[in-house]
XYZ file of C-alpha atoms in Angstrom:
581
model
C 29.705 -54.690 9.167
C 26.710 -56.797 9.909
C 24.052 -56.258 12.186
C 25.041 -58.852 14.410
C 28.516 -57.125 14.980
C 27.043 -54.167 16.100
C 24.800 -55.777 18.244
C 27.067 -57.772 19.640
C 29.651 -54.530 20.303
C 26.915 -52.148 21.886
C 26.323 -55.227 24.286
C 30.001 -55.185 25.508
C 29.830 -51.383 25.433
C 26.635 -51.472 28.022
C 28.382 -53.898 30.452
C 31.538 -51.757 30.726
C 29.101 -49.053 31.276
C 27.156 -50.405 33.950
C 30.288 -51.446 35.327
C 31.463 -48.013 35.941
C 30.557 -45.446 38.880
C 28.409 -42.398 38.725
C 31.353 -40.274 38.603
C 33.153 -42.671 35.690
C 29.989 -42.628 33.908
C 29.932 -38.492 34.095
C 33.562 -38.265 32.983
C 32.627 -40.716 29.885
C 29.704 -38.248 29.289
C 31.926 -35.274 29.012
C 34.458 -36.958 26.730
C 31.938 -38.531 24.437
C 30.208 -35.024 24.350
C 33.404 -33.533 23.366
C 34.274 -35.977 20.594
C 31.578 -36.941 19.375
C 29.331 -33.375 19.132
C 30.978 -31.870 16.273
C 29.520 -27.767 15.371
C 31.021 -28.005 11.805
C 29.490 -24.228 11.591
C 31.197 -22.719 14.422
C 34.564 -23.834 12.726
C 34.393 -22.345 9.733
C 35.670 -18.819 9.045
C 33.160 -16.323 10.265
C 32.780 -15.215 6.443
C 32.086 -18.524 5.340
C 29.812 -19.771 8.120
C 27.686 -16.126 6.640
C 27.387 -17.288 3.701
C 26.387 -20.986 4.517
C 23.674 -19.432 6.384
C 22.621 -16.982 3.678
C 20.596 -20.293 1.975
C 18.319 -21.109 5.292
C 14.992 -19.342 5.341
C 13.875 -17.788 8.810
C 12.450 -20.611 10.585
C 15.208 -22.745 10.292
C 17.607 -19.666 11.080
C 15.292 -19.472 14.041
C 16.006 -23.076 15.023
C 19.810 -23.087 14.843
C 19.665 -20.007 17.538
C 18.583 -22.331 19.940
C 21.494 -25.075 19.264
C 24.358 -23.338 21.135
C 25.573 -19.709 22.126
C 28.038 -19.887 19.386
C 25.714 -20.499 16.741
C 22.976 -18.317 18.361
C 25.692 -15.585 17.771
C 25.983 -16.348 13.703
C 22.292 -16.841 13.171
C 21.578 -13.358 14.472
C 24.095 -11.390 12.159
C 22.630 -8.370 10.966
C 23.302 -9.279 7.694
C 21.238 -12.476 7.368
C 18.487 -10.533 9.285
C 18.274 -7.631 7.019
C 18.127 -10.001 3.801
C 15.303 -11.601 5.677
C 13.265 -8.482 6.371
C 13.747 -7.735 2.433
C 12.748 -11.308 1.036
C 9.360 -11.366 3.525
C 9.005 -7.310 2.128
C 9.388 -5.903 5.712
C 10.922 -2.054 4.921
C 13.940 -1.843 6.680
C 14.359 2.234 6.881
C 11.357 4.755 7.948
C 10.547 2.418 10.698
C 7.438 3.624 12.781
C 8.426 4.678 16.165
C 6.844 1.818 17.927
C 10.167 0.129 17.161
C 12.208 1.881 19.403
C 15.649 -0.522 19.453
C 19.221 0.517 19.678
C 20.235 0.594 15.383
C 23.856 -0.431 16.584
C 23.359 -3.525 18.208
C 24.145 -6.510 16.732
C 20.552 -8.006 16.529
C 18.871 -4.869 15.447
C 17.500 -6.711 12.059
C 16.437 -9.663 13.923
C 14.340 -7.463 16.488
C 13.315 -5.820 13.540
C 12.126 -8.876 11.929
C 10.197 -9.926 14.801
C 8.525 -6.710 15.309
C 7.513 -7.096 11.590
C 5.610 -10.697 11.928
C 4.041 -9.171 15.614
C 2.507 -6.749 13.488
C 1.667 -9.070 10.634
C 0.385 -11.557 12.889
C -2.350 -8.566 14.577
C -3.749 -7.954 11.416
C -4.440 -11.313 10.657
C -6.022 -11.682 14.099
C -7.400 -8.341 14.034
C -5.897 -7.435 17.350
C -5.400 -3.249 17.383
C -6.313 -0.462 19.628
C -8.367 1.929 18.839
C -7.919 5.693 18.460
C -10.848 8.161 18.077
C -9.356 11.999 17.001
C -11.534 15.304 16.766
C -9.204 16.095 13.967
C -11.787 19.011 11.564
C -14.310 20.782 11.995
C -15.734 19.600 9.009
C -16.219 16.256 6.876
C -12.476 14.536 6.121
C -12.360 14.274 2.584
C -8.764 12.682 2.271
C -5.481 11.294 3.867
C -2.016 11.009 2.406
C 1.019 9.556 4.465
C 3.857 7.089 4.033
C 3.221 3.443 3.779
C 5.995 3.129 6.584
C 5.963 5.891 9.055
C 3.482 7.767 11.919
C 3.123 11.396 10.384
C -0.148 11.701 7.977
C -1.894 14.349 6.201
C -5.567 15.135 6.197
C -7.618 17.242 3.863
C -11.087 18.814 4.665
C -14.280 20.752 3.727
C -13.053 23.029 6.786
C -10.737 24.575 4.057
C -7.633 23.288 6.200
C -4.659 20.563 5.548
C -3.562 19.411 8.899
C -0.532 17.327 9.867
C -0.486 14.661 12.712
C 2.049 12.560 14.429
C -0.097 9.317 14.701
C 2.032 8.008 17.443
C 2.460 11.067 19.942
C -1.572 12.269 18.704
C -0.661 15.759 17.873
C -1.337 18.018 15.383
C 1.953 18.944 13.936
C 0.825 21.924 11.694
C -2.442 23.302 9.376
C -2.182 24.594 6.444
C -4.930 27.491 5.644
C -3.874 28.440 1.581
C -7.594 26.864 0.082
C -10.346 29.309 -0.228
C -12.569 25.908 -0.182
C -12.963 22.566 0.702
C -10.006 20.465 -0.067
C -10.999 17.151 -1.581
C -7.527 15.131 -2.431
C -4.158 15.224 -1.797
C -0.851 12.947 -3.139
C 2.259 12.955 -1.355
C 5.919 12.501 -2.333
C 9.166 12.602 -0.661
C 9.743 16.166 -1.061
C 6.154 16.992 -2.410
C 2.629 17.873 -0.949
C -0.250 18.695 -3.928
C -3.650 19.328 -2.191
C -6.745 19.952 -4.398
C -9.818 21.955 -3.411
C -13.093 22.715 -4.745
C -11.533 26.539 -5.259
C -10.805 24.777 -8.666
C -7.001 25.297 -7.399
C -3.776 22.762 -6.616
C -1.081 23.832 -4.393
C 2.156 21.761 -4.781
C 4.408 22.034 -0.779
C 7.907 21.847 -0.225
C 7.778 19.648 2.308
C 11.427 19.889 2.772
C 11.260 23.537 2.938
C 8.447 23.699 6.200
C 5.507 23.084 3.796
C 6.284 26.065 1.664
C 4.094 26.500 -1.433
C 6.163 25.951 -4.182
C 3.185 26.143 -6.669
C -0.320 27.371 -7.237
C -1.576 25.748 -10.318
C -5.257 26.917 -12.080
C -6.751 25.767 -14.997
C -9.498 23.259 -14.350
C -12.707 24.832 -14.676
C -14.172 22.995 -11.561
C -13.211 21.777 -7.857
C -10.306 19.273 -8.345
C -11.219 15.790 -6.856
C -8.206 13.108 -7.648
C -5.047 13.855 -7.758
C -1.708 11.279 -8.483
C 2.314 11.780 -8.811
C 5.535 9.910 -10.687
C 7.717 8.369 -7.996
C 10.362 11.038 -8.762
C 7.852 13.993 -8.367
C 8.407 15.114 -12.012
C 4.693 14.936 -13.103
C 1.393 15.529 -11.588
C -1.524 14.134 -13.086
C -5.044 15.801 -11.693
C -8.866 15.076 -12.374
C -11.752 17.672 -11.706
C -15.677 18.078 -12.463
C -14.791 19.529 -15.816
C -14.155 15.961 -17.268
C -10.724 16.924 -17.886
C -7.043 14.994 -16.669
C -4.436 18.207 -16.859
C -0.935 17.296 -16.720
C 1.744 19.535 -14.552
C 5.246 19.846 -14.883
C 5.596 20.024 -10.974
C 9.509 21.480 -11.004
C 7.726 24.577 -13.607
C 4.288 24.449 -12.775
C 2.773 24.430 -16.067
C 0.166 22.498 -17.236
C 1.348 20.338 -20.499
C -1.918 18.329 -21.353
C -5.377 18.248 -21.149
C -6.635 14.649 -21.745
C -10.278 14.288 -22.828
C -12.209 10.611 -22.410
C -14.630 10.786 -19.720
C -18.230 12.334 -19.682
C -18.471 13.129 -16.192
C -16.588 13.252 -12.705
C -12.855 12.389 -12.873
C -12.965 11.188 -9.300
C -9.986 8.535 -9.005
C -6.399 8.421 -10.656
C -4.031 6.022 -10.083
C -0.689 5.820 -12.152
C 0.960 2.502 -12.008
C 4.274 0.795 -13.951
C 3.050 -0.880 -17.001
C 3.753 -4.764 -16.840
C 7.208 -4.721 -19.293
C 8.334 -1.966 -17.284
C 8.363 -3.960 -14.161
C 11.274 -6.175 -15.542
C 13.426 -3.191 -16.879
C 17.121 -2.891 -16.470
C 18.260 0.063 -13.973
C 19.616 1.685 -17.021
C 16.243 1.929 -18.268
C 13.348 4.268 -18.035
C 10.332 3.222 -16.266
C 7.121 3.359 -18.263
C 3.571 3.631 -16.437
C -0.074 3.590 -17.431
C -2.195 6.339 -15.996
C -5.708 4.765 -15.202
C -8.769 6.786 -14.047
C -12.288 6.546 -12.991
C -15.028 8.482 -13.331
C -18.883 9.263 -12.497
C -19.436 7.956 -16.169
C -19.435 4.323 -14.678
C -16.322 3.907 -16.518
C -12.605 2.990 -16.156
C -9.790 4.117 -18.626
C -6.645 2.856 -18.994
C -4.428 5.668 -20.357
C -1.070 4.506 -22.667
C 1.780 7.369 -21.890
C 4.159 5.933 -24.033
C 1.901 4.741 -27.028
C 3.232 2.679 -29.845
C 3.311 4.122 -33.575
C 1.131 1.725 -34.519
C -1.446 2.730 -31.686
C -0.978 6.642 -32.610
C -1.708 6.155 -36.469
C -5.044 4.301 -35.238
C -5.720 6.738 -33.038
C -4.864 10.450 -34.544
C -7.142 11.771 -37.055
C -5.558 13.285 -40.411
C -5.893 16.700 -38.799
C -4.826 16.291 -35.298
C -1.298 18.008 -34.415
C 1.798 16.143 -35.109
C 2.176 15.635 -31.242
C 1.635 12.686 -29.781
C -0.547 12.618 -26.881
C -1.489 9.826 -24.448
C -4.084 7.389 -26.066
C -6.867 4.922 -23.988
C -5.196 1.836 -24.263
C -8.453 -0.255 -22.092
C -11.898 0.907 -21.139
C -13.280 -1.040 -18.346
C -16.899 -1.494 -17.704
C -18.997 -2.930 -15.339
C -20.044 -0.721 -12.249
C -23.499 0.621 -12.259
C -22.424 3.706 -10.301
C -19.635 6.751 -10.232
C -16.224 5.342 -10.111
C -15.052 6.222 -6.399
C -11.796 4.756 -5.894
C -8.818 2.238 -7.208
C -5.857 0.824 -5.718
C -3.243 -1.380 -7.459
C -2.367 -5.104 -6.034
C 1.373 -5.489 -5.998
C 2.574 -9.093 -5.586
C 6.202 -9.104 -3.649
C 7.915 -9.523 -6.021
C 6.617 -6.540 -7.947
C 7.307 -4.675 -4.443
C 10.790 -5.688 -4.395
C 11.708 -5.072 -7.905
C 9.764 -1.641 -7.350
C 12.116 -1.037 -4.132
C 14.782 -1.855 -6.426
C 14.555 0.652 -9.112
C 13.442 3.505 -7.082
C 16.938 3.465 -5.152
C 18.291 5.251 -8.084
C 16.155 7.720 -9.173
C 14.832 8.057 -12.759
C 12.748 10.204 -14.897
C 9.403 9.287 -15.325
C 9.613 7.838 -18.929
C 6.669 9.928 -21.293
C 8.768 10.505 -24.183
C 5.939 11.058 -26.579
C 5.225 14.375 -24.446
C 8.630 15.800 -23.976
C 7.198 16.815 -20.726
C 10.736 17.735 -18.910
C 12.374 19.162 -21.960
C 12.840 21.917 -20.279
C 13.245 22.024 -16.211
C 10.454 25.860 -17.422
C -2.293 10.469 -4.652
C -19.381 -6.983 11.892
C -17.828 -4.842 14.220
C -14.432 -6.698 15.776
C -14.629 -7.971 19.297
C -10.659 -8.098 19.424
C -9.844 -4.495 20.324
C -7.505 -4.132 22.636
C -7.981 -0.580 24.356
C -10.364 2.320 23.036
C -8.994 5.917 24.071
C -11.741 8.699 24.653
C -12.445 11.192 21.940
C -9.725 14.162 21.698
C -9.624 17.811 20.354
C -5.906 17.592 19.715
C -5.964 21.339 19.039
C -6.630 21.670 22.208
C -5.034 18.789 24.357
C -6.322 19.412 27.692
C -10.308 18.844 26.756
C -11.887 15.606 26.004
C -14.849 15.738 24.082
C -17.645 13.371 24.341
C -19.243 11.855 20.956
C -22.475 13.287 22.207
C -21.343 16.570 22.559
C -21.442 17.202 19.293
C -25.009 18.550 18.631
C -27.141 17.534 15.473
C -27.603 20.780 13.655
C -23.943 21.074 13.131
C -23.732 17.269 11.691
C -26.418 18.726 9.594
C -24.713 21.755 8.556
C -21.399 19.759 7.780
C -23.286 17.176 5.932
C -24.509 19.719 3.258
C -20.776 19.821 2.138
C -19.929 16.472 2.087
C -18.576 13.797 0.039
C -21.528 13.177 -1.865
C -21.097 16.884 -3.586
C -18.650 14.919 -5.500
C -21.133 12.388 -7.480
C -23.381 15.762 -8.482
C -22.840 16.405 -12.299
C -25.147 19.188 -11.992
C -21.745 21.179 -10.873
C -19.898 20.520 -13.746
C -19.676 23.030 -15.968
C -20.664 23.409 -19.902
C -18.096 22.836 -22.186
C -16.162 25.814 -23.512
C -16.361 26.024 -27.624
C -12.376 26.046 -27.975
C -11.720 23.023 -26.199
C -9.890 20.050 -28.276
C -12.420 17.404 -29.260
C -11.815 13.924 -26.995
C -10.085 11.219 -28.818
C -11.855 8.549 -30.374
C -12.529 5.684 -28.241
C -10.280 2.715 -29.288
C -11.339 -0.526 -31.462
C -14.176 -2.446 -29.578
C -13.441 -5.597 -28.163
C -16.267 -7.830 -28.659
C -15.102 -10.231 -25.539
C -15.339 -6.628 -23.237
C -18.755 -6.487 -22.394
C -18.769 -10.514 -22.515
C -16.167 -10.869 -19.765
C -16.401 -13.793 -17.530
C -16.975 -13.261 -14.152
C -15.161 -15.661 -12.047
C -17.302 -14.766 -8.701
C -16.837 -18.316 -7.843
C -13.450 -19.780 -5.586
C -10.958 -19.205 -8.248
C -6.851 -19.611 -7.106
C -4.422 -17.297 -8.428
C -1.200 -18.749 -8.762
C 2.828 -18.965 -9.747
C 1.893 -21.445 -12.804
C -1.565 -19.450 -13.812
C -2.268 -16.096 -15.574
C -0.911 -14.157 -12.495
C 2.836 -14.023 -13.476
C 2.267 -11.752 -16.407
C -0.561 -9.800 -15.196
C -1.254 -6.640 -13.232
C -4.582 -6.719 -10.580
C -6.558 -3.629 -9.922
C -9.811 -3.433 -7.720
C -12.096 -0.793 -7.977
C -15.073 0.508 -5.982
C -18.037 2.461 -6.824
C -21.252 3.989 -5.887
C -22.774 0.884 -6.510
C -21.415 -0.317 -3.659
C -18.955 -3.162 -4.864
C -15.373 -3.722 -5.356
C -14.428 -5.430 -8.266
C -11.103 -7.037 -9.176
C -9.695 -6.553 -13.050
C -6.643 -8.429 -15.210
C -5.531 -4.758 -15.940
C -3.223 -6.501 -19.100
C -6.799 -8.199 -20.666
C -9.389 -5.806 -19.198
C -10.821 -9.470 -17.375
C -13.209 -8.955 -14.366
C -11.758 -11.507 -12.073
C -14.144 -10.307 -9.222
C -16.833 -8.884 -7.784
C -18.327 -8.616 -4.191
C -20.722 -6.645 -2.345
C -19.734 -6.444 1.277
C -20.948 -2.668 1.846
C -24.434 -1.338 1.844
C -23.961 2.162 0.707
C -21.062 4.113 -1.588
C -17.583 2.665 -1.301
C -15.879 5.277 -1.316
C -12.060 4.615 -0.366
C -9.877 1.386 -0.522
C -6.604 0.408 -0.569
C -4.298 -2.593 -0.837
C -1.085 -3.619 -0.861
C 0.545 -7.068 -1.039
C -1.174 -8.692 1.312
C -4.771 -7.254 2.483
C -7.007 -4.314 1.136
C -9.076 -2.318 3.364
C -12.362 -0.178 2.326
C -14.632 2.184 3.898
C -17.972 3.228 3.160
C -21.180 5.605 4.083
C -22.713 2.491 5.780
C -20.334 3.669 8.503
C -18.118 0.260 8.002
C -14.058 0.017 7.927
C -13.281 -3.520 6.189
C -10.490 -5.722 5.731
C -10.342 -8.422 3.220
C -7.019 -11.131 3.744
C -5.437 -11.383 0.162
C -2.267 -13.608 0.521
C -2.348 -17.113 1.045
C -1.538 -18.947 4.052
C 1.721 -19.665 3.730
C 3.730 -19.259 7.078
C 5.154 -16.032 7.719
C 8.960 -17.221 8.582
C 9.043 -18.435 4.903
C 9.836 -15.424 2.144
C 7.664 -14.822 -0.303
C 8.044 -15.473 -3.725
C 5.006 -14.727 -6.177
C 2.212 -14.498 -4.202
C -0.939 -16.585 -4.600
C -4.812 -15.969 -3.319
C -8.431 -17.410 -3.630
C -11.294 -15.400 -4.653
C -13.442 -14.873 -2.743
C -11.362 -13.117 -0.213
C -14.187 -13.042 2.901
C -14.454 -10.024 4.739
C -14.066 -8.903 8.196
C -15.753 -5.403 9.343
C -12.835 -4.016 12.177
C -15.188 -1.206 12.848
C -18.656 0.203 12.409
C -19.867 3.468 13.203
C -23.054 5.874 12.739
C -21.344 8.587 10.738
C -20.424 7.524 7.219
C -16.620 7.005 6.212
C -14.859 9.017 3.299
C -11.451 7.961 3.503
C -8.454 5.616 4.417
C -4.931 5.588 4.536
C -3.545 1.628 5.628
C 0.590 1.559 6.742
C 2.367 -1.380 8.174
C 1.211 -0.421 11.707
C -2.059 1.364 11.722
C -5.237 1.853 9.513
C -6.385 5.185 9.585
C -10.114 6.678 8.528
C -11.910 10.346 7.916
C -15.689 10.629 8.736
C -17.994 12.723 7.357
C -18.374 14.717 10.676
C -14.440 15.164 11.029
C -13.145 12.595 12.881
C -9.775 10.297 12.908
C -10.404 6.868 13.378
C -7.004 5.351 14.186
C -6.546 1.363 14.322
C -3.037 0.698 15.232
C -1.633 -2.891 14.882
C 0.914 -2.973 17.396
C -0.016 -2.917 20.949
C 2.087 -0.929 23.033
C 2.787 -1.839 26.314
């Protein structure tokens, strides 16, 4: 049909039209309307219109809501909004209790999913409210809790492990079973280790009202890092002695002592190693066990070491066993090791998610370890609440109430008695010899620093490599290739000892004695509606200080909703990310 036809038709159609009365010219409407507006979706089989939808991302599932009731209805099935949550790495079950929606109704995930990107969307504009807890007597030391929920644990030089309800305030319980200070703690789903300077670890049942399930001695010194397998079969701990022990946590007994370091064990961190991340759920995860210490230095520990890498490593003499070898030594810092945190990409999240939902055995084979059943200040805050002795509810206690010769008393046991090697004891004469360090690599101390803007991305290095940061004494965070031992990074946004960080896939958080809580924005800008696939970020990641303060800051615990900090005069600083009402 030529142009000229139609032009010629829609000509006779508008002179009918104006030919007709307002009400023939409503009826037309209405019929046109009718025949013309066809909702191909709302036609289809309710099963099939689900699975049409299933292929739209969340901003176009977002736009057909606002077509028509009918479709409004499909577009807010529980079923697209749950995948939705899972693809953008929202959790889906131990919701805080900010969320407080009926889990029956029919748009429970999409309310969910909206809660999730209010939340998102405060941290990247650094809107919170602010919290300020008397929660010890003495310095915090460390905090444990779920990445998901409100209830958090807190370890002190007061002796004490307390338990809070971040969302109500309240001190749930304290736990008195240390004889001194209690520097670390790791947390499981059934499992609480705390270790204390009493050279002691007591493993809790959480399940069973914190009931101590074990006492485990051994290290010759206070115990200052502790981390746990996902399935709570092994406990790995670090102590002034130099020594990583390894615990059977179901028998309590300790099944290795690894040697490496020459002072401090002050961080673990045990992470999947990169093939493991791709297993089959008939498979056995594997995991590298990496530490740092007040030797400047960083090990990366193989638990499942190859044949080859054993026969390089073991001397004629050494037992037939085969023990855990250093498969990378990272140098770099200046200073004690403080802290490390692993960077999971999504998609390392969601295959993580994945395999966890049907629990394994940690996979050490080399050990046989379960042979036998025998962890500038921000001008957007919203509200800031008054400071509160929570053991005792009905007093408010001023900042300045606290008087200066206690602060002085508490500071003499503080966090620095954890950089002193003049507490860590001589070696005993029947202790096995450490391990020889493995092959040099030339390009190690040669590494390139990229300190310059460097992108990350889908079609670089980052889809077959695993990102660490560290922090130090030295005061900066660095960034490592954990699978080439590569310094990718390294910044200097703190002016004193860094000594707590975390991150997960999207932003990493640090504190330090300059009194300073930091956040550093890791993802790229991609919008939110849109799932994630492999996640991409520039370097440097600039950094935003959320809070400053006079006393110095030991510790930090970061969840979905709040960020949560010890000071070295016992007080909970508690940033929470969704604004209630």
């Amino acid at each position: 049909m030529s142009k000229e036809v139609v032009e010629n038709g829609l000509f006779r159609v508008q002179s009918l039209v104006d030919k007709l009365s307002l009400t023939e010219r409503k009826q037309l409407s209405i019929y046109l309307q009718q025949h013309l507006t066809k909702d191909i979706i709302s036609l289809l089989p309710i099963p099939l219109a689900s699975h049409l939808l299933e292929f739209l991302d969340a901003e176009n599932l977002c736009k057909i809501r606002q077509v028509s009731k009918t479709l409004k209805d499909r577009a807010t099935d529980n079923a697209l909004w749950k995948r939705q949550c899972i693809l953008a790495g929202f959790p889906i079950t131990h919701i805080s209790k900010s969320f407080n929606y009926n889990n029956n109704a029919e748009d429970y995930f999409f309310q969910l999913y909206k809660h999730h990107v209010i939340v998102q969307k405060n941290w990247e504009r650094q809107n919170f409210s602010q919290h300020l807890i008397r929660a010890h007597s003495e310095g915090i030391t460390c905090i444990a809790g779920s990445e998901h929920g409100d209830i958090i644990y807190t370890g002190s030089f007061d002796k004490t492990v307390k338990i809070w309800d971040l969302f109500n305030q309240s001190c749930r319980k304290s736990l008195k079973d240390h004889s001194e200070g209690v520097q670390c703690l790791v947390l499981g789903k059934s499992i609480l280790a705390s270790g204390s300077w009493d050279k002691s670890i007591i493993v809790y049942d959480i399940t069973n009202d914190h009931s101590i399930k074990h006492r485990l001695n051994g290290h010759l010194a206070g115990i200052i890092s502790l981390t746990m397998d996902p399935n709570e079969s092994v406990l790995f701990s670090g102590s002034v002695d130099k020594t990583i022990r390894i615990w059977n946590i179901h028998t309590g007994d300790c099944l290795q002592r690894l040697y490496g370091h020459d002072g401090t064990v002050g961080t673990l961190m045990l992470i999947p190693r990169v093939s493991s991340l791709t297993i089959n759920q008939e498979q056995e995860e594997q995991h590298w066990l990496i530490s740092g210490s007040n030797d400047n230095s960083i090990l990366i520990w193989d638990l499942n070491p190859s044949e080859e890498q054993v026969s390089s490593f073991q001397s004629p003499s050494s037992p037939s066993s085969i023990k855990p070898q250093i498969f990378q030594r990272l140098e770099g810092h200046t200073r004690a090791v403080t802290c490390l945190a692993w960077y999971k990409d999504i998609v390392q999240q969601l295959e993580q998610d994945r395999l966890h939902d049907s629990p394994h055995s940690i996979h050490i084979d080399t050990l046989g370890f379960l042979a036998s059943r025998s962890s500038s200040p921000c001008t957007n805050i919203i509200q800031e609440v008054e400071l509160m002795d929570l053991d005792d509810p009905d007093s408010l206690i001023q900042p300045t109430n606290v008087n200066s010769e206690s602060i002085q008393y508490h500071r003499q046991r503080n966090h620095h008695n954890r950089l002193d090697n003049s507490q860590i004891p001589s070696s005993p004469s029947n202790t096995v010899t450490p391990p020889p360090s493995p092959p040099e690599d030339h390009n190690m101390h040669t590494r390139n620093d990229y300190s310059n803007n460097m992108e990350l991305s889908d079609t670089d290095i980052f889809h077959r490599s695993t990102f660490i940061f560290s922090a130090s004494a030295d005061s900066t965070i660095r960034m490592w290739d954990l699978t080439t031992g590569q310094l990718l990074h390294s910044t200097k946004e703190h002016t004193d000892i860094v000594w707590d960080l975390q991150c997960n896939e999207s932003r990493l958080a640090s504190v330090s004695s300059d009194g300073c809580i930091k956040y550093y924005q890791l993802s790229d800008s991609r919008p939110l509606v849109v799932p994630r696939t492999r996640s991409s970020f520039n370097i440097p990641f600039p950094a935003v200080t959320l809070a400053h303060i006079d006393s110095g800051v030991t510790c930090l615990k970061m969840t979905r909703e709040w960020l949560i900090c010890g000071t070295e005069d016992g007080v909970l600083i508690a940033l929470e990310f969704f604004i209630r009402d």
